[in-house]
Amino acid sequence: MVGIEQKGDGVRKHRPLVFAYYVTGHGFGHATRVVEVVRHLINAGHIVHAVTGAPDFVFTSEIQSPRLFIRKVLLDCGAVQADALTVDRLASLEKYSETAVVPRDSILTTEVEWLKSIKADLVVSDVVPVACRAAADAGIRSVCVTNFSWDFIYAEYVMAAGNHHRKIVWQIAEDYSHCEFLIRLPGYCPMPAFRDVIDVPLVVRRLHRSRKEVREELGIGEHVKVVILNFGGQPSGWKLEERYLPSGWLCLVCGASESEDLPPNFIKLAKDAYTPDLIAASDCMLGKIGYGTVSEALAYKLPFVFVRRDYFNEEPFLRNMLEYYQAGVEMIRRDLLVGHWKPYLEHAINLKPCYEGGINGGEVAAHILQETAVGKNYASDKLSGARRLRDAIVLGYQLQRAPGRDLCIPEWYANAENELSLSTGSPKFEANERISQMDLYDEDLEIIHGDIQGLSDTKSFLKSLAGLNATNDSIKNTEKRQMRERKAAAGLFNWEEDIFVTRAPGRLDVMGGIADYSGSLVLQMPIREACHVAVQRNNPSKHRLWKHALARQQAKGQGPTPVLQIVSYGSELSNRGPTFDMDLSDFMEDGKPISYEKAKKYFARDPSQKWAAYVAGTILVLITELGVRFEDSISMLVSSAVPEGKGVSSSASVEVASMSGIAAAHGLDISPRKLALLCQKVENHIVGAPCGVMDQMTSACGETNKLLAMVCQPAEVLGLVEIPTHIRFWGIDSGIRHSIGGGDYGSVRIGAFMGREMIKSTASTKLSRSFSSTENGLNPDEVEEDGVELLENEASLDYLCNLTPHRYEALYANVLPESIFGEAFLEKYTDHHDTVTVIDPKRAYGVRASARHPIYENFRVKAFKALLTSVSSDEQLTALGELLYQCHYSYSACGLGSDGTDRLVQLVQEMQHWKRPKSEDGTLYGAKITGGGSGGTVCVVGRNCLRSSQQILEVQQKYKAATGYLPFIFEGSSPGAGKFGYLKVCRRSSSKLV
């Protein structure tokens, strides 16, 4: 690369360019790749000012030049890590606010002045947001070089920490919109703020010494197996032990503290050791995924045993790239911490990494930066900064949802979803695919009990299940393209034994919603989308164990013991582990089942496998509540088509299908109602989500095209309400992720229970005064004005919904405060008497709206149920729609609304009130937010006719035009788990194959 020449006085001269290169404060990985780009800029004769918080040696060990200036300034903080594997989401947002938001004005003033003072020709950012805005204010072009952007990373944190942090994401996107274009590195995430993109090869640090030289210096023989431990610091509370390594192996430890004593087969590396040389001299690497570790593992063809990092959205995209080139082996965090390394390391050294792509990304990026600094235009003229900002905001709705298989990137960004154009997520089947019973025979499976009831999704699941047997036989031929979850599932079952298949649908909350925990009547419809679970029990001696599970069992020095192994489809983009396994003895302690609280901590210790609590938790509940003992091993395959985070009870469907499958495989006769109550315990006490029971009850007890009517006190099923043939319900997904484990839902629930305690206390006070007045000889008529019997009932109020609206307005509406701090409530009332939520003394809780909602909602649901059976008329539909609207705005009053759901409801209203010919009847009549609120799905009621379906599609398209997100439409219904029962399938015997 050469410097750019400048003409002057007839003489061609080289003019050094000045680059201001901003480096994010997130770890050393960004600084190390920046070094490689900067090295090429320096070698070309240019001047580089590196703005970084990284130690000087990261730069000076590689670059010794007077043209390199290091300015120690930290302008962002990245992701705050509790330890090497755990990101603290709330702390990350708070730290970013403290570092970059609060002092923003002074930062911009300082940076603009500094950029002008050094006469920078170009600002480069990896990937500090405010640097782009400062460059724009200084009138200097800017370019970003990265594989991810902080708006994408922080978006998930906002969901966990609360929407009051959302402005951080918008500000970051706005800052990035001032960047001229993006130099995009392999393994990239969706980056919505950048429309103009140039892709470059891997940026990899060069080697200084050969493998032989490094090993000689360390005194390690050529034939000794070496693993390099590269976590950038060790997980908290972790102590390395000699037994962790296979016999004869050595481990090079990066980032060990100076005071730490290591076993003799572990070698402590210097803090400033040059890791590329050490990586290339090793046989495999054990660490966490980051750009630096993945790029160097691929470049030097080093097998990489990785452990997932919690809550870092960059990881799935790098992991896909690593595994595509056959360089990755995932280790379960539990096995890392307890030292079951051997099966993973031995597997890794048998891999044949096959990356043959370029590794000169640093040189290519430096050339692009040089050309840009002298005026070359890489950006599209038509795409202004304002246009790019609009696109960033459009994708904002996507960013409010955690990435999962339902992630939908707008068309203009579709090519960024996966660099390698690989399929991710669960196997997909067409909903209208038709497979006859005889087709299943052809697929080598025979149904020996149960009926598929014509359900196309069940037929597809059985076809997939049958295909696993073939997959297992041909896995070596398809390994490069095969999803890991499919490969794990292929080795899950013993095909000579019976397999039990169960199905449980999600649900559409037609009326009732969050009032369930206050004892309301609810009306719920089971939807078409469902979760399927395949379960098999095996004698431990015949159970096919995964290698690491077998190694764990052998390490205990015992014979075969019952083990649970689970494979979950659809794990890849949601960054959760596709497999889970545990010894069933872990559920027992001193001959008794462990507590739910202990189980909750057990599953929570590895967030990438926390999903297993929904499945495995059903086993502990059966042990604890019914005294069931599991002597056999259990294999489970979970495949759910119920989208996550849309408020349609994806978690309940998984719980109900899982417990139904386990019950069927073990011959347990559990009624649908009882099973739903047991599944609620899983969600409340093991998962830790404070939901009511209507979700599980609908999934278990619902029937096709009927509304389940239930009084949640705690779960009295009144019956099934036929949906009149002229009425239809739809669900429209807003694209904003819903979670009942989120703070908003929990705080509203707490506020409702606080309100109940206040009402009970007020009623008790009034009752005491009544008795006192009677004793003092006052007129009994005056004493009974409020009704002694009513006051007695209200003083012992079990459920808020047992209080009528007129009694609430007459006596209690003005008593309840708008809000109260937890500390003040606890001081006066001691407890709110809700077993699944905990009051935070320092937090303020809304009380009046939270308590008012279920009281009025119960009345609305009763009215809705009565209207369904009334005479068919336009007035009937109008009244049903009005009740939905009232419910929706009551949610908003509680703080459980969202921009997306409000927009959908508004679009339905526009359709309803659109002027039409007098000869035409109305079609859509009302809509409401559903379930736990704060996003998710909107329920729409309308006339069952073609025009209504057309208008639903119009709403869908208008929402996409406004937000960039195409909503998923839920329509149709299917049977609950109780009505479906179970299927018992087996491989066809050889005699039947003839």
PDB file of C-alpha atoms in Angstrom, residues 765-775 783 786 788 791:
ATOM      1  CA  THR A 765     -61.798  -0.507  59.440  1.00  0.00           C
ATOM      2  CA  LYS A 766     -65.328   0.271  58.244  1.00  0.00           C
ATOM      3  CA  LEU A 767     -66.579  -2.964  59.790  1.00  0.00           C
ATOM      4  CA  SER A 768     -64.990  -2.124  63.138  1.00  0.00           C
ATOM      5  CA  ARG A 769     -66.613   1.295  63.077  1.00  0.00           C
ATOM      6  CA  SER A 770     -69.975  -0.321  62.312  1.00  0.00           C
ATOM      7  CA  PHE A 771     -69.719  -2.608  65.296  1.00  0.00           C
ATOM      8  CA  SER A 772     -68.521   0.265  67.466  1.00  0.00           C
ATOM      9  CA  SER A 773     -71.461   2.426  66.352  1.00  0.00           C
ATOM     10  CA  THR A 774     -73.926  -0.345  67.199  1.00  0.00           C
ATOM     11  CA  GLU A 775     -72.426  -0.718  70.654  1.00  0.00           C
ATOM     12  CA  VAL A 783     -74.856   1.226  60.530  1.00  0.00           C
ATOM     13  CA  ASP A 786     -72.562  -0.022  53.710  1.00  0.00           C
ATOM     14  CA  VAL A 788     -72.206  -5.440  57.243  1.00  0.00           C
ATOM     15  CA  LEU A 791     -68.023  -5.516  54.405  1.00  0.00           C
TER      16      LEU A 791
END
